[in-house]
Amino acid sequence: MEDTSKSIAEDLKDYFKNYDYSKPNSDIQIIKVETENDLKKIYYGTGFYIILTNKTFEENPCQFEYENLKAIYRGHSYFIKKRLLSHLSNEYYNSTRKNNEPNYKVCLKIEDKINGININQEPYKDWKWIVIVHKMKNSSKLIREQMEKAFDNVFHKPCKSIK
């Protein structure tokens, strides 16, 4: 089992090292997020995601960039769209969440002790945002966690993913 885990980890690291985001792929969704409405276009299902912005943070060891925006957060979820809403449109997410839906309490923190942001509000509405989703239909939590580790091994952990 340990050999299998190492093999998966190496395969995922190679995947990130060699992936070309400039080539269209139906398993990857790249969305420029200019308004909260753009978040409604995000894939609903299971996967791994990266949140990028043009806002620079002094202590961000992550080297992943796309279109001059840098990764500040990465994660995985069974419900990608809901998870990203909780991060980037927190008030909308909380006001529309149904009782049977996940209640994500740990979300992107730009300001200390404030979980989640609202990209339609200051100062976030003036920042540029891109979300990259790796669709991972039928993936296990273990495999998605390995995606996070592989991403961190290749690019270093984004500053806002550090707890």
mmCIF file of C-alpha atoms in Angstrom:
data_model
loop_
_atom_site.group_PDB
_atom_site.id
_atom_site.type_symbol
_atom_site.label_atom_id
_atom_site.label_comp_id
_atom_site.label_asym_id
_atom_site.label_seq_id
_atom_site.Cartn_x
_atom_site.Cartn_y
_atom_site.Cartn_z
ATOM 1 C CA MET A 1 0.000 0.000 0.000
ATOM 2 C CA GLU A 2 2.816 2.414 0.844
ATOM 3 C CA ASP A 3 4.443 1.776 -2.549
ATOM 4 C CA THR A 4 1.120 2.520 -4.249
ATOM 5 C CA SER A 5 0.766 5.793 -2.324
ATOM 6 C CA LYS A 6 4.297 6.837 -3.311
ATOM 7 C CA SER A 7 3.583 5.944 -6.924
ATOM 8 C CA ILE A 8 0.381 8.019 -6.916
ATOM 9 C CA ALA A 9 2.211 10.942 -5.294
ATOM 10 C CA GLU A 10 4.934 10.831 -7.949
ATOM 11 C CA ASP A 11 2.391 10.558 -10.772
ATOM 12 C CA LEU A 12 0.513 13.589 -9.462
ATOM 13 C CA LYS A 13 3.711 15.618 -9.095
ATOM 14 C CA ASP A 14 4.580 14.774 -12.712
ATOM 15 C CA TYR A 15 1.052 15.745 -13.722
ATOM 16 C CA PHE A 16 1.450 19.229 -12.211
ATOM 17 C CA LYS A 17 5.000 19.693 -13.520
ATOM 18 C CA ASN A 18 3.928 18.889 -17.076
ATOM 19 C CA TYR A 19 0.377 20.229 -17.289
ATOM 20 C CA ASP A 20 -0.139 22.960 -19.902
ATOM 21 C CA TYR A 21 -2.984 25.238 -18.814
ATOM 22 C CA SER A 22 -2.878 27.082 -22.134
ATOM 23 C CA LYS A 23 -4.366 24.056 -23.932
ATOM 24 C CA PRO A 24 -8.132 23.540 -23.620
ATOM 25 C CA ASN A 25 -9.143 20.417 -21.724
ATOM 26 C CA SER A 26 -12.648 19.331 -20.740
ATOM 27 C CA ASP A 27 -11.332 18.097 -17.367
ATOM 28 C CA ILE A 28 -10.086 21.571 -16.435
ATOM 29 C CA GLN A 29 -12.215 24.661 -15.970
ATOM 30 C CA ILE A 30 -10.589 28.082 -15.899
ATOM 31 C CA ILE A 31 -12.890 30.952 -14.979
ATOM 32 C CA LYS A 32 -12.110 34.647 -14.737
ATOM 33 C CA VAL A 33 -14.212 35.782 -11.816
ATOM 34 C CA GLU A 34 -15.270 39.396 -12.196
ATOM 35 C CA THR A 35 -18.618 39.196 -10.409
ATOM 36 C CA GLU A 36 -20.380 36.762 -8.112
ATOM 37 C CA ASN A 37 -22.431 35.655 -11.148
ATOM 38 C CA ASP A 38 -19.265 34.197 -12.681
ATOM 39 C CA LEU A 39 -19.090 31.774 -9.751
ATOM 40 C CA LYS A 40 -22.375 30.234 -10.916
ATOM 41 C CA LYS A 41 -20.551 28.864 -13.999
ATOM 42 C CA ILE A 42 -18.260 26.694 -11.868
ATOM 43 C CA TYR A 43 -18.381 22.931 -12.070
ATOM 44 C CA TYR A 44 -20.578 21.529 -9.314
ATOM 45 C CA GLY A 45 -18.979 18.124 -8.687
ATOM 46 C CA THR A 46 -15.888 16.646 -7.101
ATOM 47 C CA GLY A 47 -12.414 18.022 -7.684
ATOM 48 C CA PHE A 48 -9.394 20.107 -6.824
ATOM 49 C CA TYR A 49 -9.306 23.896 -7.191
ATOM 50 C CA ILE A 50 -6.862 26.801 -7.186
ATOM 51 C CA ILE A 51 -7.788 30.414 -6.362
ATOM 52 C CA LEU A 52 -5.554 33.062 -7.955
ATOM 53 C CA THR A 53 -5.458 36.846 -7.658
ATOM 54 C CA ASN A 54 -3.352 39.796 -8.739
ATOM 55 C CA LYS A 55 -3.132 41.038 -5.121
ATOM 56 C CA THR A 56 0.348 40.317 -3.850
ATOM 57 C CA PHE A 57 0.980 39.051 -0.361
ATOM 58 C CA GLU A 58 4.377 39.526 1.241
ATOM 59 C CA GLU A 59 4.653 35.962 2.472
ATOM 60 C CA ASN A 60 3.437 33.790 -0.396
ATOM 61 C CA PRO A 61 5.887 30.991 -1.158
ATOM 62 C CA CYS A 62 3.654 29.555 -3.895
ATOM 63 C CA GLN A 63 5.135 29.784 -7.383
ATOM 64 C CA PHE A 64 2.003 28.833 -9.340
ATOM 65 C CA GLU A 65 0.936 31.609 -11.681
ATOM 66 C CA TYR A 66 -1.518 31.859 -14.529
ATOM 67 C CA GLU A 67 -2.080 34.998 -16.639
ATOM 68 C CA ASN A 68 0.000 37.081 -14.200
ATOM 69 C CA LEU A 69 -2.153 36.052 -11.239
ATOM 70 C CA LYS A 70 -0.694 34.045 -8.389
ATOM 71 C CA ALA A 71 -2.231 31.193 -6.409
ATOM 72 C CA ILE A 72 -3.214 32.192 -2.887
ATOM 73 C CA TYR A 73 -5.338 29.137 -2.010
ATOM 74 C CA ARG A 74 -5.821 25.573 -3.142
ATOM 75 C CA GLY A 75 -8.173 22.902 -1.923
ATOM 76 C CA HIS A 76 -10.488 20.077 -2.823
ATOM 77 C CA SER A 77 -14.141 19.307 -2.326
ATOM 78 C CA TYR A 78 -16.956 16.951 -3.116
ATOM 79 C CA PHE A 79 -18.998 20.029 -4.141
ATOM 80 C CA ILE A 80 -16.555 22.418 -5.850
ATOM 81 C CA LYS A 81 -19.103 25.119 -6.698
ATOM 82 C CA LYS A 82 -20.451 25.307 -3.143
ATOM 83 C CA ARG A 83 -16.946 25.296 -1.703
ATOM 84 C CA LEU A 84 -15.786 28.145 -3.939
ATOM 85 C CA LEU A 85 -18.936 30.125 -3.138
ATOM 86 C CA SER A 86 -18.099 29.734 0.559
ATOM 87 C CA HIS A 87 -14.625 31.149 -0.107
ATOM 88 C CA LEU A 88 -15.381 33.979 -2.543
ATOM 89 C CA SER A 89 -19.052 34.846 -2.042
ATOM 90 C CA ASN A 90 -19.443 33.963 1.593
ATOM 91 C CA GLU A 91 -22.520 36.076 2.376
ATOM 92 C CA TYR A 92 -24.401 34.683 -0.636
ATOM 93 C CA TYR A 93 -23.330 31.138 0.211
ATOM 94 C CA ASN A 94 -24.490 31.426 3.820
ATOM 95 C CA SER A 95 -27.790 33.118 2.923
ATOM 96 C CA THR A 96 -28.717 30.541 0.238
ATOM 97 C CA ARG A 97 -27.332 27.355 1.799
ATOM 98 C CA LYS A 98 -29.981 24.693 2.367
ATOM 99 C CA ASN A 99 -30.010 22.689 5.608
ATOM 100 C CA ASN A 100 -28.922 19.511 3.811
ATOM 101 C CA GLU A 101 -25.914 21.212 2.159
ATOM 102 C CA PRO A 102 -22.427 21.402 3.650
ATOM 103 C CA ASN A 103 -21.831 24.230 6.103
ATOM 104 C CA TYR A 104 -18.257 25.233 5.342
ATOM 105 C CA LYS A 105 -16.959 27.217 8.295
ATOM 106 C CA VAL A 106 -13.243 27.266 7.433
ATOM 107 C CA CYS A 107 -12.894 29.457 4.359
ATOM 108 C CA LEU A 108 -10.371 31.696 2.642
ATOM 109 C CA LYS A 109 -9.071 34.181 5.190
ATOM 110 C CA ILE A 110 -7.619 37.433 3.880
ATOM 111 C CA GLU A 111 -8.219 39.230 7.176
ATOM 112 C CA ASP A 112 -7.497 37.480 10.465
ATOM 113 C CA LYS A 113 -10.458 35.654 12.006
ATOM 114 C CA ILE A 114 -12.800 36.418 9.086
ATOM 115 C CA ASN A 115 -13.792 33.281 7.182
ATOM 116 C CA GLY A 116 -14.611 33.849 3.547
ATOM 117 C CA ILE A 117 -14.674 36.989 1.457
ATOM 118 C CA ASN A 118 -17.169 38.643 -0.883
ATOM 119 C CA ILE A 119 -15.599 39.536 -4.199
ATOM 120 C CA ASN A 120 -18.354 42.040 -4.934
ATOM 121 C CA GLN A 121 -17.256 44.166 -1.949
ATOM 122 C CA GLU A 122 -14.259 46.384 -1.189
ATOM 123 C CA PRO A 123 -11.366 45.795 -1.401
ATOM 124 C CA TYR A 124 -11.841 42.485 -3.213
ATOM 125 C CA LYS A 125 -13.941 43.809 -6.089
ATOM 126 C CA ASP A 126 -10.916 45.757 -7.332
ATOM 127 C CA TRP A 127 -8.711 42.651 -7.457
ATOM 128 C CA LYS A 128 -8.503 40.303 -10.431
ATOM 129 C CA TRP A 129 -9.542 36.704 -9.739
ATOM 130 C CA ILE A 130 -9.231 33.394 -11.566
ATOM 131 C CA VAL A 131 -10.393 30.011 -10.374
ATOM 132 C CA ILE A 132 -8.947 26.830 -11.874
ATOM 133 C CA VAL A 133 -10.865 23.607 -11.292
ATOM 134 C CA HIS A 134 -9.525 20.129 -11.935
ATOM 135 C CA LYS A 135 -12.637 17.992 -12.316
ATOM 136 C CA MET A 136 -12.130 14.681 -10.513
ATOM 137 C CA LYS A 137 -15.417 12.837 -10.931
ATOM 138 C CA ASN A 138 -15.718 9.790 -8.636
ATOM 139 C CA SER A 139 -12.427 10.589 -6.888
ATOM 140 C CA SER A 140 -11.904 9.682 -3.265
ATOM 141 C CA LYS A 141 -11.010 12.184 -0.563
ATOM 142 C CA LEU A 142 -7.635 10.437 -0.277
ATOM 143 C CA ILE A 143 -6.805 11.052 -3.954
ATOM 144 C CA ARG A 144 -7.905 14.705 -3.752
ATOM 145 C CA GLU A 145 -5.723 15.172 -0.657
ATOM 146 C CA GLN A 146 -2.840 13.701 -2.659
ATOM 147 C CA MET A 147 -3.530 16.360 -5.327
ATOM 148 C CA GLU A 148 -3.070 19.039 -2.664
ATOM 149 C CA LYS A 149 0.205 17.494 -1.497
ATOM 150 C CA ALA A 150 1.493 17.125 -5.051
ATOM 151 C CA PHE A 151 0.588 20.742 -5.868
ATOM 152 C CA ASP A 152 2.414 21.899 -2.724
ATOM 153 C CA ASN A 153 5.450 19.754 -3.559
ATOM 154 C CA VAL A 154 5.708 21.231 -7.031
ATOM 155 C CA PHE A 155 4.704 24.873 -6.405
ATOM 156 C CA HIS A 156 4.792 25.281 -2.586
ATOM 157 C CA LYS A 157 1.704 25.852 -0.489
ATOM 158 C CA PRO A 158 -0.185 29.090 -1.263
ATOM 159 C CA CYS A 159 -0.117 31.654 1.554
ATOM 160 C CA LYS A 160 -3.829 31.514 2.381
ATOM 161 C CA SER A 161 -3.889 27.697 2.420
ATOM 162 C CA ILE A 162 -1.582 27.734 5.420
ATOM 163 C CA LYS A 163 -3.549 27.283 8.616
#
